Amino acid sequence: MDPLGTPPARGGTAGAVTVVVIGYDDAAHVTTAVRSALAQGPAVREVIAVDDCSTDGSAELLDALAAGRPRLRVVRRTVNSGGCGTPRNDGIDAATAPYLMFLDSDDVLPPGAVDALLGAAGRHGAEVAAGLCVRRELPSGRESPWQPELYARPALVERPAGRRRLVHDTLCVNKLYRTDFLRAHAIRFPEGRFPYEDFVFTARVLAAGPRLALIPDRVYVWHVRRTAGRLSISLDRAGIDNWRARTEAARQAYDILLGAGEKRLAREARAKFLEHEVRMYARELGLRDAEYQRAWWALTRAHLAAYDEADFARAPAPGRVIARVVLASEAPRDLPRLRELAARPSRLRPPYARSAGGAPVWSADLPQVPLDHVLTRPLRLLPLAVDAELRPRTRGTRLRLGLHELYGRVEEAGPREVEAVFVHREDGRTVHLGTAALLPPDPEFDTWTAELPLDPGALAMAGPAVWDLRLRLRFADGSVRDTTAHASAGPGLLTRTALASSRHGLLLVHPYATHSGSLALRVAPGLRGATAVLRRRLSRLLPRRAGAAA
């Protein structure tokens, strides 16, 4: 075997990798994760499964799996660490192979992942090799790539500063590391309960200036279980402590990069915080109570106070504008409008104010928040706002759309038509509603309108499901803008309606606003489907009412 610290020669990859699997009270999934690591083949010298003092029998399952499998070692912690960092550090300490990678107990390594990463590291003499991670929503199985632009094609990055986008991929699990590189630079995870430990670990890796090999191969499958009894740390965002931890991790990552002289990477980390973290949490503010909103606002203001103009300039417009509104106001304000701006794609809804000099601004009382970008950005990137109204009817259900003017840019481009589709949230299938002309606005309103017929029965063919509305706007100047629509909430809108159906007997149709304000549609065909929807709704309401009564 190759001695520790000496990378294997090309073609001599047997026993080159340690896979560190960490888990706590995850008996339902941990053996599947470990098996996926063992199945990587002879390149894996050892799988080190670190059990963080589980109480559900996970450790015993691992011991049973290790019997007769010399490549599997089980490390039992005697005290629960409260986080993911400490058990991963235990794995770093115990590793004996030249390279190592990390795997969480509820995820899997796809076949060939280790060989693909190891081959890239060996070919280029890279201290770090990274590949594509996909997020797999369960139970639907729908997948989406994580940071796909980084892994669109093979690349060798001599120093991280040469690819600033690297700071956006804060995952530690889709990467292979030279073990001696981590040890030589004392690169470890924060100990104990430290949510978002990946942020800090990744910053320490990038600050050490490794040579990185990037590959387009799928190397990690991240299972997202939103209905799990215990949400993962990254998904459990309901409490303000989660946001406090996220801002602290982002602050430490910035300080690490700046302290290493990587000023461009440090600025990119702040831009990423505005583009990703601020937008994601701003979209969810409407789901939180007033106490959370005030605390979030105060924490965000305190964190952003350290930013300078160069930090803001680096970030895309939606996150930058949201951050400037937060800094400009001591108390939470304009939350519905900020939620729409934070949506993907972004939507900037009226009112459209101007400063005394005529420049676009957030509002008349916040002229210090500029919106100059709406005058210069290409139309395909503008935060165009479309309102959508949908009233389910047994006969003649129609989707009504209204496209708002935006500081003269819409009229200048010449709106022509809108194409509408509903996308199945679980499997991505589409139902095409059609294309309609956008009619010029009335003199009193700067809004172009269109109507399209909708047959709810066409959506019901998929069974009980949620459908998201997607729009494509076309303009006379050749521009195209793909966007979503704001769910209008006027009288009689966004209500659950039972429709007679010749095919299904009964359809339960419910237009509603997502947490980002977009129009979506729940459809349940047949009496059984409708009953199931109502039962789930009742099960959610009863605990709330019981809590209120208490």
PDB file of N, CA and C in Angstrom, residues 148-200:
ATOM      1  N   PRO A 148     -24.583  23.649 -10.582  1.00  0.00           N
ATOM      2  CA  PRO A 148     -24.205  22.949 -11.813  1.00  0.00           C
ATOM      3  C   PRO A 148     -23.223  23.704 -12.683  1.00  0.00           C
ATOM      4  N   GLU A 149     -23.220  25.048 -12.605  1.00  0.00           N
ATOM      5  CA  GLU A 149     -22.316  25.808 -13.461  1.00  0.00           C
ATOM      6  C   GLU A 149     -20.845  25.527 -13.148  1.00  0.00           C
ATOM      7  N   LEU A 150     -20.564  25.152 -11.889  1.00  0.00           N
ATOM      8  CA  LEU A 150     -19.183  24.819 -11.529  1.00  0.00           C
ATOM      9  C   LEU A 150     -18.726  23.512 -12.162  1.00  0.00           C
ATOM     10  N   TYR A 151     -19.671  22.626 -12.427  1.00  0.00           N
ATOM     11  CA  TYR A 151     -19.320  21.274 -12.843  1.00  0.00           C
ATOM     12  C   TYR A 151     -19.856  20.942 -14.231  1.00  0.00           C
ATOM     13  N   ALA A 152     -19.995  21.959 -15.052  1.00  0.00           N
ATOM     14  CA  ALA A 152     -20.518  21.742 -16.404  1.00  0.00           C
ATOM     15  C   ALA A 152     -19.524  20.993 -17.279  1.00  0.00           C
ATOM     16  N   ARG A 153     -18.239  21.144 -16.988  1.00  0.00           N
ATOM     17  CA  ARG A 153     -17.197  20.482 -17.792  1.00  0.00           C
ATOM     18  C   ARG A 153     -15.956  20.286 -16.928  1.00  0.00           C
ATOM     19  N   PRO A 154     -15.065  19.368 -17.311  1.00  0.00           N
ATOM     20  CA  PRO A 154     -13.835  19.175 -16.527  1.00  0.00           C
ATOM     21  C   PRO A 154     -12.997  20.453 -16.515  1.00  0.00           C
ATOM     22  N   ALA A 155     -12.374  20.707 -15.377  1.00  0.00           N
ATOM     23  CA  ALA A 155     -11.538  21.910 -15.264  1.00  0.00           C
ATOM     24  C   ALA A 155     -10.476  21.685 -14.199  1.00  0.00           C
ATOM     25  N   LEU A 156      -9.343  22.319 -14.406  1.00  0.00           N
ATOM     26  CA  LEU A 156      -8.288  22.339 -13.399  1.00  0.00           C
ATOM     27  C   LEU A 156      -8.125  23.772 -12.929  1.00  0.00           C
ATOM     28  N   VAL A 157      -8.274  23.982 -11.630  1.00  0.00           N
ATOM     29  CA  VAL A 157      -8.146  25.310 -11.033  1.00  0.00           C
ATOM     30  C   VAL A 157      -6.850  25.326 -10.232  1.00  0.00           C
ATOM     31  N   GLU A 158      -5.884  26.101 -10.709  1.00  0.00           N
ATOM     32  CA  GLU A 158      -4.573  26.111 -10.048  1.00  0.00           C
ATOM     33  C   GLU A 158      -4.634  26.702  -8.651  1.00  0.00           C
ATOM     34  N   ARG A 159      -5.464  27.755  -8.497  1.00  0.00           N
ATOM     35  CA  ARG A 159      -5.680  28.352  -7.179  1.00  0.00           C
ATOM     36  C   ARG A 159      -7.140  28.766  -7.076  1.00  0.00           C
ATOM     37  N   PRO A 160      -7.754  28.656  -5.909  1.00  0.00           N
ATOM     38  CA  PRO A 160      -9.173  28.979  -5.779  1.00  0.00           C
ATOM     39  C   PRO A 160      -9.542  30.378  -6.252  1.00  0.00           C
ATOM     40  N   ALA A 161      -8.632  31.346  -6.101  1.00  0.00           N
ATOM     41  CA  ALA A 161      -8.944  32.708  -6.525  1.00  0.00           C
ATOM     42  C   ALA A 161      -9.216  32.789  -8.017  1.00  0.00           C
ATOM     43  N   GLY A 162      -8.757  31.792  -8.768  1.00  0.00           N
ATOM     44  CA  GLY A 162      -9.007  31.770 -10.194  1.00  0.00           C
ATOM     45  C   GLY A 162     -10.418  31.340 -10.553  1.00  0.00           C
ATOM     46  N   ARG A 163     -11.183  30.862  -9.594  1.00  0.00           N
ATOM     47  CA  ARG A 163     -12.578  30.462  -9.836  1.00  0.00           C
ATOM     48  C   ARG A 163     -13.382  30.864  -8.601  1.00  0.00           C
ATOM     49  N   ARG A 164     -13.718  32.144  -8.522  1.00  0.00           N
ATOM     50  CA  ARG A 164     -14.353  32.663  -7.306  1.00  0.00           C
ATOM     51  C   ARG A 164     -15.693  31.991  -7.010  1.00  0.00           C
ATOM     52  N   ARG A 165     -16.310  31.432  -8.035  1.00  0.00           N
ATOM     53  CA  ARG A 165     -17.599  30.769  -7.830  1.00  0.00           C
ATOM     54  C   ARG A 165     -17.480  29.590  -6.867  1.00  0.00           C
ATOM     55  N   LEU A 166     -16.270  29.116  -6.622  1.00  0.00           N
ATOM     56  CA  LEU A 166     -16.065  27.990  -5.712  1.00  0.00           C
ATOM     57  C   LEU A 166     -16.630  28.255  -4.321  1.00  0.00           C
ATOM     58  N   VAL A 167     -16.659  29.509  -3.897  1.00  0.00           N
ATOM     59  CA  VAL A 167     -17.151  29.783  -2.538  1.00  0.00           C
ATOM     60  C   VAL A 167     -18.649  29.539  -2.434  1.00  0.00           C
ATOM     61  N   HIS A 168     -19.353  29.432  -3.573  1.00  0.00           N
ATOM     62  CA  HIS A 168     -20.788  29.162  -3.533  1.00  0.00           C
ATOM     63  C   HIS A 168     -21.073  27.696  -3.230  1.00  0.00           C
ATOM     64  N   ASP A 169     -20.122  26.822  -3.503  1.00  0.00           N
ATOM     65  CA  ASP A 169     -20.312  25.400  -3.198  1.00  0.00           C
ATOM     66  C   ASP A 169     -19.724  25.122  -1.824  1.00  0.00           C
ATOM     67  N   THR A 170     -20.551  25.307  -0.810  1.00  0.00           N
ATOM     68  CA  THR A 170     -20.081  25.149   0.571  1.00  0.00           C
ATOM     69  C   THR A 170     -20.167  23.708   1.072  1.00  0.00           C
ATOM     70  N   LEU A 171     -20.601  22.782   0.233  1.00  0.00           N
ATOM     71  CA  LEU A 171     -20.694  21.382   0.657  1.00  0.00           C
ATOM     72  C   LEU A 171     -19.292  20.786   0.810  1.00  0.00           C
ATOM     73  N   CYS A 172     -19.148  19.934   1.799  1.00  0.00           N
ATOM     74  CA  CYS A 172     -17.882  19.213   1.958  1.00  0.00           C
ATOM     75  C   CYS A 172     -17.974  17.797   1.403  1.00  0.00           C
ATOM     76  N   VAL A 173     -19.192  17.336   1.065  1.00  0.00           N
ATOM     77  CA  VAL A 173     -19.400  15.911   0.791  1.00  0.00           C
ATOM     78  C   VAL A 173     -19.217  15.517  -0.663  1.00  0.00           C
ATOM     79  N   ASN A 174     -19.179  16.477  -1.573  1.00  0.00           N
ATOM     80  CA  ASN A 174     -18.998  16.140  -2.990  1.00  0.00           C
ATOM     81  C   ASN A 174     -17.547  16.307  -3.426  1.00  0.00           C
ATOM     82  N   LYS A 175     -16.651  16.148  -2.476  1.00  0.00           N
ATOM     83  CA  LYS A 175     -15.238  16.408  -2.736  1.00  0.00           C
ATOM     84  C   LYS A 175     -14.350  15.306  -2.141  1.00  0.00           C
ATOM     85  N   LEU A 176     -13.210  15.117  -2.774  1.00  0.00           N
ATOM     86  CA  LEU A 176     -12.171  14.195  -2.310  1.00  0.00           C
ATOM     87  C   LEU A 176     -10.968  15.038  -1.906  1.00  0.00           C
ATOM     88  N   TYR A 177     -10.416  14.780  -0.732  1.00  0.00           N
ATOM     89  CA  TYR A 177      -9.327  15.583  -0.193  1.00  0.00           C
ATOM     90  C   TYR A 177      -8.076  14.733   0.013  1.00  0.00           C
ATOM     91  N   ARG A 178      -6.922  15.324  -0.259  1.00  0.00           N
ATOM     92  CA  ARG A 178      -5.681  14.675   0.158  1.00  0.00           C
ATOM     93  C   ARG A 178      -5.611  14.737   1.679  1.00  0.00           C
ATOM     94  N   THR A 179      -5.463  13.589   2.294  1.00  0.00           N
ATOM     95  CA  THR A 179      -5.455  13.541   3.759  1.00  0.00           C
ATOM     96  C   THR A 179      -4.324  14.364   4.340  1.00  0.00           C
ATOM     97  N   ASP A 180      -3.140  14.265   3.747  1.00  0.00           N
ATOM     98  CA  ASP A 180      -2.008  15.009   4.311  1.00  0.00           C
ATOM     99  C   ASP A 180      -2.156  16.515   4.080  1.00  0.00           C
ATOM    100  N   PHE A 181      -2.899  16.899   3.055  1.00  0.00           N
ATOM    101  CA  PHE A 181      -3.168  18.322   2.840  1.00  0.00           C
ATOM    102  C   PHE A 181      -4.016  18.868   3.995  1.00  0.00           C
ATOM    103  N   LEU A 182      -5.065  18.141   4.381  1.00  0.00           N
ATOM    104  CA  LEU A 182      -5.893  18.591   5.499  1.00  0.00           C
ATOM    105  C   LEU A 182      -5.083  18.653   6.791  1.00  0.00           C
ATOM    106  N   ARG A 183      -4.260  17.648   7.007  1.00  0.00           N
ATOM    107  CA  ARG A 183      -3.505  17.610   8.264  1.00  0.00           C
ATOM    108  C   ARG A 183      -2.392  18.652   8.293  1.00  0.00           C
ATOM    109  N   ALA A 184      -1.724  18.856   7.172  1.00  0.00           N
ATOM    110  CA  ALA A 184      -0.626  19.821   7.134  1.00  0.00           C
ATOM    111  C   ALA A 184      -1.113  21.242   7.408  1.00  0.00           C
ATOM    112  N   HIS A 185      -2.327  21.546   6.967  1.00  0.00           N
ATOM    113  CA  HIS A 185      -2.877  22.891   7.163  1.00  0.00           C
ATOM    114  C   HIS A 185      -3.840  22.956   8.349  1.00  0.00           C
ATOM    115  N   ALA A 186      -3.906  21.861   9.123  1.00  0.00           N
ATOM    116  CA  ALA A 186      -4.777  21.807  10.303  1.00  0.00           C
ATOM    117  C   ALA A 186      -6.212  22.204   9.951  1.00  0.00           C
ATOM    118  N   ILE A 187      -6.688  21.672   8.832  1.00  0.00           N
ATOM    119  CA  ILE A 187      -8.044  21.991   8.375  1.00  0.00           C
ATOM    120  C   ILE A 187      -9.016  21.025   9.029  1.00  0.00           C
ATOM    121  N   ARG A 188      -9.877  21.573   9.862  1.00  0.00           N
ATOM    122  CA  ARG A 188     -10.840  20.766  10.594  1.00  0.00           C
ATOM    123  C   ARG A 188     -12.185  21.483  10.615  1.00  0.00           C
ATOM    124  N   PHE A 189     -13.187  20.776  11.067  1.00  0.00           N
ATOM    125  CA  PHE A 189     -14.517  21.353  11.222  1.00  0.00           C
ATOM    126  C   PHE A 189     -14.632  21.992  12.602  1.00  0.00           C
ATOM    127  N   PRO A 190     -15.518  22.990  12.758  1.00  0.00           N
ATOM    128  CA  PRO A 190     -15.806  23.498  14.098  1.00  0.00           C
ATOM    129  C   PRO A 190     -16.348  22.363  14.972  1.00  0.00           C
ATOM    130  N   GLU A 191     -15.950  22.350  16.200  1.00  0.00           N
ATOM    131  CA  GLU A 191     -16.368  21.297  17.122  1.00  0.00           C
ATOM    132  C   GLU A 191     -17.744  21.593  17.717  1.00  0.00           C
ATOM    133  N   GLY A 192     -18.391  20.525  18.191  1.00  0.00           N
ATOM    134  CA  GLY A 192     -19.639  20.671  18.926  1.00  0.00           C
ATOM    135  C   GLY A 192     -20.807  21.053  18.045  1.00  0.00           C
ATOM    136  N   ARG A 193     -21.818  21.622  18.676  1.00  0.00           N
ATOM    137  CA  ARG A 193     -23.007  22.034  17.936  1.00  0.00           C
ATOM    138  C   ARG A 193     -22.710  23.329  17.206  1.00  0.00           C
ATOM    139  N   PHE A 194     -22.439  23.204  15.933  1.00  0.00           N
ATOM    140  CA  PHE A 194     -22.134  24.355  15.091  1.00  0.00           C
ATOM    141  C   PHE A 194     -22.817  24.129  13.750  1.00  0.00           C
ATOM    142  N   PRO A 195     -24.080  24.566  13.609  1.00  0.00           N
ATOM    143  CA  PRO A 195     -24.756  24.402  12.321  1.00  0.00           C
ATOM    144  C   PRO A 195     -23.983  25.095  11.202  1.00  0.00           C
ATOM    145  N   TYR A 196     -24.064  24.547  10.002  1.00  0.00           N
ATOM    146  CA  TYR A 196     -23.379  25.083   8.824  1.00  0.00           C
ATOM    147  C   TYR A 196     -21.857  25.034   8.977  1.00  0.00           C
ATOM    148  N   GLU A 197     -21.428  23.939   9.595  1.00  0.00           N
ATOM    149  CA  GLU A 197     -19.988  23.729   9.746  1.00  0.00           C
ATOM    150  C   GLU A 197     -19.278  23.625   8.406  1.00  0.00           C
ATOM    151  N   ASP A 198     -20.013  23.215   7.357  1.00  0.00           N
ATOM    152  CA  ASP A 198     -19.427  23.143   6.016  1.00  0.00           C
ATOM    153  C   ASP A 198     -18.894  24.499   5.563  1.00  0.00           C
ATOM    154  N   PHE A 199     -19.596  25.593   5.915  1.00  0.00           N
ATOM    155  CA  PHE A 199     -19.159  26.918   5.489  1.00  0.00           C
ATOM    156  C   PHE A 199     -17.727  27.188   5.953  1.00  0.00           C
ATOM    157  N   VAL A 200     -17.489  26.891   7.225  1.00  0.00           N
ATOM    158  CA  VAL A 200     -16.181  27.185   7.815  1.00  0.00           C
ATOM    159  C   VAL A 200     -15.125  26.231   7.263  1.00  0.00           C
TER     160      VAL A 200
END
